[in-house]
PDB file of N, CA and C in Angstrom:
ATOM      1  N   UNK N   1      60.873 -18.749 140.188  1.00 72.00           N
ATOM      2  CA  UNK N   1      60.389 -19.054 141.519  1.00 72.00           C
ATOM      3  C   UNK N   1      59.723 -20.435 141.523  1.00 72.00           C
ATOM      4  N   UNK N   2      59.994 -20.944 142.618  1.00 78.00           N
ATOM      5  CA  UNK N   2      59.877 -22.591 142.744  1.00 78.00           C
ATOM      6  C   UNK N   2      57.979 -22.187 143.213  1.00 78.00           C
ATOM      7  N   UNK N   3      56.971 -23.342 142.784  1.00 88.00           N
ATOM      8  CA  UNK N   3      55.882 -23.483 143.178  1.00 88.00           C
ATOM      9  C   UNK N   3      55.696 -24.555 144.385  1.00 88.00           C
ATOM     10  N   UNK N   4      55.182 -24.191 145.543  1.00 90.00           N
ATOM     11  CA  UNK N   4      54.449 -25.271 146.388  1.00 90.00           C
ATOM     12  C   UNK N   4      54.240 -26.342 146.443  1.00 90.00           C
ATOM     13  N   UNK N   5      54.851 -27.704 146.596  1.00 95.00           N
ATOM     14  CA  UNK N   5      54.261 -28.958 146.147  1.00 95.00           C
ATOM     15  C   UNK N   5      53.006 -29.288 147.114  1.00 95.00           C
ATOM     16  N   UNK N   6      51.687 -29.079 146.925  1.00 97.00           N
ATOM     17  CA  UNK N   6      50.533 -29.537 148.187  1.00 97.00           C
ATOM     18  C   UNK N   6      51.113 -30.805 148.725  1.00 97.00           C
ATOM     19  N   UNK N   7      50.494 -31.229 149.787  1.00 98.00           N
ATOM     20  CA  UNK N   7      50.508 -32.161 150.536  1.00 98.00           C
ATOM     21  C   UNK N   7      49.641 -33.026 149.991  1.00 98.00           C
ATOM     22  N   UNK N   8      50.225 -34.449 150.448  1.00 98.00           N
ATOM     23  CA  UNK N   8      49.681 -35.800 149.982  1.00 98.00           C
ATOM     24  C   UNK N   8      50.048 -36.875 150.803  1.00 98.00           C
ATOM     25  N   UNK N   9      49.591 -37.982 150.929  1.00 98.00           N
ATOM     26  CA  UNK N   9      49.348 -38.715 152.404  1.00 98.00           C
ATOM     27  C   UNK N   9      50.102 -40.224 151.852  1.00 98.00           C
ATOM     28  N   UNK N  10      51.188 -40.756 151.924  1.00 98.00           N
ATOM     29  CA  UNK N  10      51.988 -41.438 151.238  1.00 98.00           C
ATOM     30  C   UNK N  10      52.099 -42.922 152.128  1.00 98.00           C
ATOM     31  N   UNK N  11      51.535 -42.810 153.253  1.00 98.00           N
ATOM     32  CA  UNK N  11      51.529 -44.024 153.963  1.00 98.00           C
ATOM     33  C   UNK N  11      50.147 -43.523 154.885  1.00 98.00           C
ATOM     34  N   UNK N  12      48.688 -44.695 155.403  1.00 98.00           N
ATOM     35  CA  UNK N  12      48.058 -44.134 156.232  1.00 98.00           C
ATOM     36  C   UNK N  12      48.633 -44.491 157.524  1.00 98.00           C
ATOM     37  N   UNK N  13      47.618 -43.431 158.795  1.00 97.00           N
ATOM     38  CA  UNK N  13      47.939 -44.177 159.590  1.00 97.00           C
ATOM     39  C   UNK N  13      47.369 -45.640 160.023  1.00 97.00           C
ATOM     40  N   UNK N  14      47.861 -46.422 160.723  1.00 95.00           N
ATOM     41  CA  UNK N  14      47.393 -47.912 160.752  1.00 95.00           C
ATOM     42  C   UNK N  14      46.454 -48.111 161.908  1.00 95.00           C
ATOM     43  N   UNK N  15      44.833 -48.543 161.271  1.00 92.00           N
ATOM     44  CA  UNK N  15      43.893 -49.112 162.409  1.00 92.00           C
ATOM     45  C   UNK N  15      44.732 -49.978 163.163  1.00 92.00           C
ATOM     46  N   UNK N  16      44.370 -49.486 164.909  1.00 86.00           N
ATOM     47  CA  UNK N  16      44.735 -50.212 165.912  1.00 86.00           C
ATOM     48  C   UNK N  16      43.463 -50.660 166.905  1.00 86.00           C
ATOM     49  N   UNK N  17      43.674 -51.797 167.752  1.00 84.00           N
ATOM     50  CA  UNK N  17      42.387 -52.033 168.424  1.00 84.00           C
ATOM     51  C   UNK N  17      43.335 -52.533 169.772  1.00 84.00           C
ATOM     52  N   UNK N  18      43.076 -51.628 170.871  1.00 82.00           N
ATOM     53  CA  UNK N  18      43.898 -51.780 171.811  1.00 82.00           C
ATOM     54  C   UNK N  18      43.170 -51.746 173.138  1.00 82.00           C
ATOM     55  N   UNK N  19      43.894 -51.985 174.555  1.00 84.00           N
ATOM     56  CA  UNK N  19      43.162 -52.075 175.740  1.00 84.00           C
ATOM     57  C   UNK N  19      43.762 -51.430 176.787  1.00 84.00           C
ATOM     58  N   UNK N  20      42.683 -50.773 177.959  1.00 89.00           N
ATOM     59  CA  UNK N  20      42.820 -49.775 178.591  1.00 89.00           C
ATOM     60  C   UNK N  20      44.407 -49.889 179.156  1.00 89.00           C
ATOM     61  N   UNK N  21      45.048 -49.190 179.347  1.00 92.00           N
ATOM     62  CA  UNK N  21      46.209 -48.771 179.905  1.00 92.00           C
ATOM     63  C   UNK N  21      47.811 -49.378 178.885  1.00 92.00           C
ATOM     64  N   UNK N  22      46.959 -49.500 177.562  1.00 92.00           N
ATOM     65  CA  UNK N  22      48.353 -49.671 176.761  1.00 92.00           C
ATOM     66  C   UNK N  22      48.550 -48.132 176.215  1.00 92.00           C
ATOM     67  N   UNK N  23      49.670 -48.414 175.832  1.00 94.00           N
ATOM     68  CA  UNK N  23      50.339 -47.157 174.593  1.00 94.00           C
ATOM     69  C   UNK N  23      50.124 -47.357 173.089  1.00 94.00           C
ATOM     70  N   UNK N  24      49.509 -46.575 172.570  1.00 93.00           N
ATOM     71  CA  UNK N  24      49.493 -46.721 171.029  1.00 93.00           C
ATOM     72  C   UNK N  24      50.646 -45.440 170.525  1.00 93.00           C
ATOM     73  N   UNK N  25      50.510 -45.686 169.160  1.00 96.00           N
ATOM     74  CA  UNK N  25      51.241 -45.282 168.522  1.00 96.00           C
ATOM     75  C   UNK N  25      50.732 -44.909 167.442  1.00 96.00           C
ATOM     76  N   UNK N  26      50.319 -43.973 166.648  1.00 97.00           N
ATOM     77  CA  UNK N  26      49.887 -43.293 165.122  1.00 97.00           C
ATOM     78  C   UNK N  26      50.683 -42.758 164.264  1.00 97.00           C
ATOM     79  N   UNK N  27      51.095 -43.703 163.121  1.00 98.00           N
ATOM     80  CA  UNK N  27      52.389 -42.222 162.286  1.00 98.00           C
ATOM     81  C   UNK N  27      51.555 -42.155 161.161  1.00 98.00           C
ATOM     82  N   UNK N  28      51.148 -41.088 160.173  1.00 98.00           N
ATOM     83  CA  UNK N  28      50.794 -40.623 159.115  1.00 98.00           C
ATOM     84  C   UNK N  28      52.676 -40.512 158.050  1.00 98.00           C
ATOM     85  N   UNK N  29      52.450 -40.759 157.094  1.00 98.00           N
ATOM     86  CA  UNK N  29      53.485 -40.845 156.042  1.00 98.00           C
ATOM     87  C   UNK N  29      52.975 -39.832 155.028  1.00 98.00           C
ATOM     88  N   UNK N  30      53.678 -38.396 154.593  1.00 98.00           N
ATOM     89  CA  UNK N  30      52.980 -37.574 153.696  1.00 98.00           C
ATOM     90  C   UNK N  30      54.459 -36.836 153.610  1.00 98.00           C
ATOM     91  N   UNK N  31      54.085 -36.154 152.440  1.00 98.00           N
ATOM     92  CA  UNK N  31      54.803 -35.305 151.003  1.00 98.00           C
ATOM     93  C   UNK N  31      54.377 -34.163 150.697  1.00 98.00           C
ATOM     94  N   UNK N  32      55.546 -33.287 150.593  1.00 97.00           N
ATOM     95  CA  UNK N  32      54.868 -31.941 150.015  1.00 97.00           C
ATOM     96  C   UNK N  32      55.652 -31.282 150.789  1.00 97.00           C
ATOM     97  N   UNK N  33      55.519 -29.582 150.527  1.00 96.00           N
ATOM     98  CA  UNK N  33      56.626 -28.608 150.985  1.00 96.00           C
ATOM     99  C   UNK N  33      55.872 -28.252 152.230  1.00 96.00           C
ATOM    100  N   UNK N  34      56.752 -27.610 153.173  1.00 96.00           N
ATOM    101  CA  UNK N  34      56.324 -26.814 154.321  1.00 96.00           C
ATOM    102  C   UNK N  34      55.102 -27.628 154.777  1.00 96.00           C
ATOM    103  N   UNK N  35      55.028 -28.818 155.571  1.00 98.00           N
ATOM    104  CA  UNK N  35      53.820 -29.420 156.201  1.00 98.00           C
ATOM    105  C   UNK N  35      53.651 -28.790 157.465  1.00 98.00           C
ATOM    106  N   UNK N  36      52.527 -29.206 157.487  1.00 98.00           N
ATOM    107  CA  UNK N  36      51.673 -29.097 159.028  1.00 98.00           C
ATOM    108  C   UNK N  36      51.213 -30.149 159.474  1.00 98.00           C
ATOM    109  N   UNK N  37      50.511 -31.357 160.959  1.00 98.00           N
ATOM    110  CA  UNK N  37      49.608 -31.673 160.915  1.00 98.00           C
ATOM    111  C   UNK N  37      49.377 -31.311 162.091  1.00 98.00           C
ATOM    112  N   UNK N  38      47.357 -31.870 161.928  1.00 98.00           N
ATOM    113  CA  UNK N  38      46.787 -31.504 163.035  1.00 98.00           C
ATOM    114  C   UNK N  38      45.952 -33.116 163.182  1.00 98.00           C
ATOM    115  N   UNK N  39      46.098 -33.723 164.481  1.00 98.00           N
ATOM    116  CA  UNK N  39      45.655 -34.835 164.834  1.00 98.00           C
ATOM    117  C   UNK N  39      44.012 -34.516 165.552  1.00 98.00           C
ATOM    118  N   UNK N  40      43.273 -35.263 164.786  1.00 98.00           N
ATOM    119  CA  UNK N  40      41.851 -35.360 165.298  1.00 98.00           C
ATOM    120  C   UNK N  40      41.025 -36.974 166.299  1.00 98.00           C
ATOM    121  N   UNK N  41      40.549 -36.216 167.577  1.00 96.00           N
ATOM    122  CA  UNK N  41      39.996 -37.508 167.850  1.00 96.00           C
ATOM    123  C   UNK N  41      38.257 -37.250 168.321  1.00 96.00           C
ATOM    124  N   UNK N  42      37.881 -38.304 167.545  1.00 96.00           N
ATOM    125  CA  UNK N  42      36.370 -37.858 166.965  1.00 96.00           C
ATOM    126  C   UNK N  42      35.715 -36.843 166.576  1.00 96.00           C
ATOM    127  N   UNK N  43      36.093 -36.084 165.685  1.00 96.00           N
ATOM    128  CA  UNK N  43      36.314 -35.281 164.865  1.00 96.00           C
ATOM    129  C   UNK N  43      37.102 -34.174 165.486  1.00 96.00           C
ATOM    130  N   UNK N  44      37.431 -33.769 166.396  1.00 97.00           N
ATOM    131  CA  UNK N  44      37.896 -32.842 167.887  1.00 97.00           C
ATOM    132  C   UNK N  44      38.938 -32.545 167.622  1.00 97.00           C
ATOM    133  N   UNK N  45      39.768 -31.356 167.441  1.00 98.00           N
ATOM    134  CA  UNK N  45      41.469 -31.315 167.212  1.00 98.00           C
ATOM    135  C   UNK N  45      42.341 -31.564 168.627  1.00 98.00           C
ATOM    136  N   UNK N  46      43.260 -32.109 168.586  1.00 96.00           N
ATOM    137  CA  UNK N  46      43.641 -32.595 169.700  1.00 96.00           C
ATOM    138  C   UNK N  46      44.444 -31.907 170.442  1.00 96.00           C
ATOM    139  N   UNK N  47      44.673 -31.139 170.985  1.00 96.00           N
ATOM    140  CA  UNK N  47      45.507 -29.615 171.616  1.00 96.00           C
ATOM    141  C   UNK N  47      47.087 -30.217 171.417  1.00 96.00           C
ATOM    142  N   UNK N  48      48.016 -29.915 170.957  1.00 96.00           N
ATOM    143  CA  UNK N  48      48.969 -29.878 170.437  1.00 96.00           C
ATOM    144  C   UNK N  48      49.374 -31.309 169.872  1.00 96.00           C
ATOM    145  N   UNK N  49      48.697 -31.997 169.542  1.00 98.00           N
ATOM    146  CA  UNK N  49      49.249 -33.314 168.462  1.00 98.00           C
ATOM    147  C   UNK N  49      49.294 -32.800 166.979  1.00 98.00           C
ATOM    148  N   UNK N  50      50.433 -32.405 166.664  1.00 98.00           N
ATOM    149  CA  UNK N  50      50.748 -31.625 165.736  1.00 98.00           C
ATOM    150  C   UNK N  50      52.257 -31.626 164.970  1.00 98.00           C
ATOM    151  N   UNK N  51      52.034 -33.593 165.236  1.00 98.00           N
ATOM    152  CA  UNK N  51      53.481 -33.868 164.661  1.00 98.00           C
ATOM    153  C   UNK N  51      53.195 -34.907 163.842  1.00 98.00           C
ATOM    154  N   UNK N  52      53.740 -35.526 162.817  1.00 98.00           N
ATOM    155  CA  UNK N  52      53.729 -36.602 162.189  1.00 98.00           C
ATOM    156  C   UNK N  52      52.847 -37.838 162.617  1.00 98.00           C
ATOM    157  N   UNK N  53      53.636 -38.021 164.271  1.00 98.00           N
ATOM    158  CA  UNK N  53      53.569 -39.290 165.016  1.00 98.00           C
ATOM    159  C   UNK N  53      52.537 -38.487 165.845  1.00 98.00           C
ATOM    160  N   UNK N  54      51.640 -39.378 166.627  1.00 97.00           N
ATOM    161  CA  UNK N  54      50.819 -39.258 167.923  1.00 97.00           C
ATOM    162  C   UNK N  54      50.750 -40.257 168.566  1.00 97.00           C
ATOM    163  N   UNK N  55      51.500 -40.332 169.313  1.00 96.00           N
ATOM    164  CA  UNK N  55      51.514 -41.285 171.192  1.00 96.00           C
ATOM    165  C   UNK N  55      50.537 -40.831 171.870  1.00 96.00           C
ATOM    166  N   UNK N  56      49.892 -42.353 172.110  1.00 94.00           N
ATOM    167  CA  UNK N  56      48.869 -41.650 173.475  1.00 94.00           C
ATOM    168  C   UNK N  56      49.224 -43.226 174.628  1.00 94.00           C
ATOM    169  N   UNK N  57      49.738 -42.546 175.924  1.00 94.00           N
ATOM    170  CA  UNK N  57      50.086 -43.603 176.505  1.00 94.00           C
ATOM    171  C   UNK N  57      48.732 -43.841 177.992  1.00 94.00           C
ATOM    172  N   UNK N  58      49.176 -45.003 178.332  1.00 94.00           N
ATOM    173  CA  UNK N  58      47.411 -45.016 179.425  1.00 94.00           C
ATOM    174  C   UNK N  58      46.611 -44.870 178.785  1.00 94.00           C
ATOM    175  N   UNK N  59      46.352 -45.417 177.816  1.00 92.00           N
ATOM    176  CA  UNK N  59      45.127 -45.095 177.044  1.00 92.00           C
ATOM    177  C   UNK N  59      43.925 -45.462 177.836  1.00 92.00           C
ATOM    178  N   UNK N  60      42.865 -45.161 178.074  1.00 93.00           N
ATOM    179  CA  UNK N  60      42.003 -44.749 179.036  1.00 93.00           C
ATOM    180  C   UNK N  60      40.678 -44.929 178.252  1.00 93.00           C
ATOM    181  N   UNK N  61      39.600 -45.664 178.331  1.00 90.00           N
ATOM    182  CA  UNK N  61      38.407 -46.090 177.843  1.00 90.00           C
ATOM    183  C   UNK N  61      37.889 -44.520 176.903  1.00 90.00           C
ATOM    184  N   UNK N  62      37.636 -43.641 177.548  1.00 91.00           N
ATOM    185  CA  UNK N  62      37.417 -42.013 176.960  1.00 91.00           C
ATOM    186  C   UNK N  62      37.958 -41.833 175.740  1.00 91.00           C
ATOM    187  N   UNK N  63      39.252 -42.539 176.047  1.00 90.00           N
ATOM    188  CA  UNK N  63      40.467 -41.881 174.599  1.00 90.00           C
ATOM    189  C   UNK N  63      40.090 -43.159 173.333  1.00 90.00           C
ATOM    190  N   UNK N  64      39.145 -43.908 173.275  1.00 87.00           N
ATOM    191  CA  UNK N  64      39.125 -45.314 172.434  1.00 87.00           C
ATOM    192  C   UNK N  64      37.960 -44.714 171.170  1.00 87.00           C
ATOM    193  N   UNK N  65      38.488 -44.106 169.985  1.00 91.00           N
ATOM    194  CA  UNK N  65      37.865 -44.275 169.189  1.00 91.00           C
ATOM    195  C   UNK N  65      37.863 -43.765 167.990  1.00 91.00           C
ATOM    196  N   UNK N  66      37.900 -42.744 167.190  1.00 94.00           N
ATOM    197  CA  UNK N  66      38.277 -42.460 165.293  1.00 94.00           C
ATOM    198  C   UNK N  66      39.623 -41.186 165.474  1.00 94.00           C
ATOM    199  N   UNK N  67      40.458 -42.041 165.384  1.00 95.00           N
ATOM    200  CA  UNK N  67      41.593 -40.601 165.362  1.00 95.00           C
ATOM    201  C   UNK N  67      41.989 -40.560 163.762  1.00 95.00           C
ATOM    202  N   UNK N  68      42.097 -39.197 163.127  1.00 97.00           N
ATOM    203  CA  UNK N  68      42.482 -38.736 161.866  1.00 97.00           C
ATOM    204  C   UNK N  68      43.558 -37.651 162.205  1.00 97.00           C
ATOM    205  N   UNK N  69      44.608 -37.324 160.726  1.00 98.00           N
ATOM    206  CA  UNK N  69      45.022 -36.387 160.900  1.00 98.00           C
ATOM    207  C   UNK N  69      45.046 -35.678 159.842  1.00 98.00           C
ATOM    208  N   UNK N  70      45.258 -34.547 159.932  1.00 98.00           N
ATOM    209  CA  UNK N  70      45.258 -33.458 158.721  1.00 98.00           C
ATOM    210  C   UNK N  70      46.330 -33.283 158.461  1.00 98.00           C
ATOM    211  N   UNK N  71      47.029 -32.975 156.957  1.00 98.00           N
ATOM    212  CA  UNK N  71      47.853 -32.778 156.797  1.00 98.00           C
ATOM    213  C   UNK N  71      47.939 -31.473 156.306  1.00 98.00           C
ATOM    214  N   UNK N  72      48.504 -30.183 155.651  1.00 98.00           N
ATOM    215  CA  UNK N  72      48.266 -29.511 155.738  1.00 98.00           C
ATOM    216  C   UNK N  72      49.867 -28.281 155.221  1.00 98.00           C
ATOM    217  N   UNK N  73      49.281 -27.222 154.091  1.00 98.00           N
ATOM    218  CA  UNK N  73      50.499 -26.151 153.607  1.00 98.00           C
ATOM    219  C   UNK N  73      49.294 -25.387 152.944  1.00 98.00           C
ATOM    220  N   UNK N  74      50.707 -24.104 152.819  1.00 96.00           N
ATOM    221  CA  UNK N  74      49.543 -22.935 152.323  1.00 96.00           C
ATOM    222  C   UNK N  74      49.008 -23.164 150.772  1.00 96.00           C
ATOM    223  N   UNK N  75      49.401 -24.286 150.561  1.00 95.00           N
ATOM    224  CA  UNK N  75      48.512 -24.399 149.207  1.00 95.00           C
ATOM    225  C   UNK N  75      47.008 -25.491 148.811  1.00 95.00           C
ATOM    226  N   UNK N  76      47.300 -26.351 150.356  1.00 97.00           N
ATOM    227  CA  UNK N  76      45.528 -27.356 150.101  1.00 97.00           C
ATOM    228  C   UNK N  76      46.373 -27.976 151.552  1.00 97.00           C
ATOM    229  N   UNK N  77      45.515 -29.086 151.812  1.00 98.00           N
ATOM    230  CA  UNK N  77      44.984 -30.040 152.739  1.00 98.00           C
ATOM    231  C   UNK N  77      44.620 -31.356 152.392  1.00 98.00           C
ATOM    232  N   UNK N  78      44.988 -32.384 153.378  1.00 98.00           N
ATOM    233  CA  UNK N  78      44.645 -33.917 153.034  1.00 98.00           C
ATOM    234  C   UNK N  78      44.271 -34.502 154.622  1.00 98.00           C
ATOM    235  N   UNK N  79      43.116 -35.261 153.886  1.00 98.00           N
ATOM    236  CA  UNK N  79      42.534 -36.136 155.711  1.00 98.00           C
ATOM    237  C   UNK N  79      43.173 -36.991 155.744  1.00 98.00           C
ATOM    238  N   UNK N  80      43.447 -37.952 156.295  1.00 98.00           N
ATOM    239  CA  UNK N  80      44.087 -39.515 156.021  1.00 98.00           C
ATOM    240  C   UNK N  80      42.473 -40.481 156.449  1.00 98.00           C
ATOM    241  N   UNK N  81      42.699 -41.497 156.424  1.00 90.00           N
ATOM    242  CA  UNK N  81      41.343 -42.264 156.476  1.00 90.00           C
ATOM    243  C   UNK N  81      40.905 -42.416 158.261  1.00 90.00           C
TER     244      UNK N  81
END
């Protein structure tokens, strides 16, 4: 029986510094069997950003400030920076 490879974060996502009503873009780069992620903004989980990538378009003064994501399998977990 094959073992679990945990997850590991192989590219971060890239600090952006952007202005009200653009589109950003977030991709996390990670490894390992059966992933998950969960996208955080200021520490907050973000109700279904729960893909690799996170688009946020209109970005809106409210939405401006520490987004992370978790990566995530049934064997451990990784933050990205």
């Amino acid at each position: 029986m094959r073992r679990l490879v945990p997850p590991s974060i192989t590219s971060q996502p890239v600090s952006r510094t952007i202005i009200q009503w653009d589109t950003v873009t977030f991709e996390v780069g990670a490894a390992g069997d059966s992933l998950a992620y969960q996208w955080f903004f200021n520490s907050t989980a973000s109700p279904g950003a729960t893909a690799g990538t996170l688009v946020r378009t209109d970005v809106q003064q409210v939405e401006q400030g520490n987004y992370s994501v978790v990566v995530s399998n049934l064997v451990g977990a990784v933050t990205s920076d």
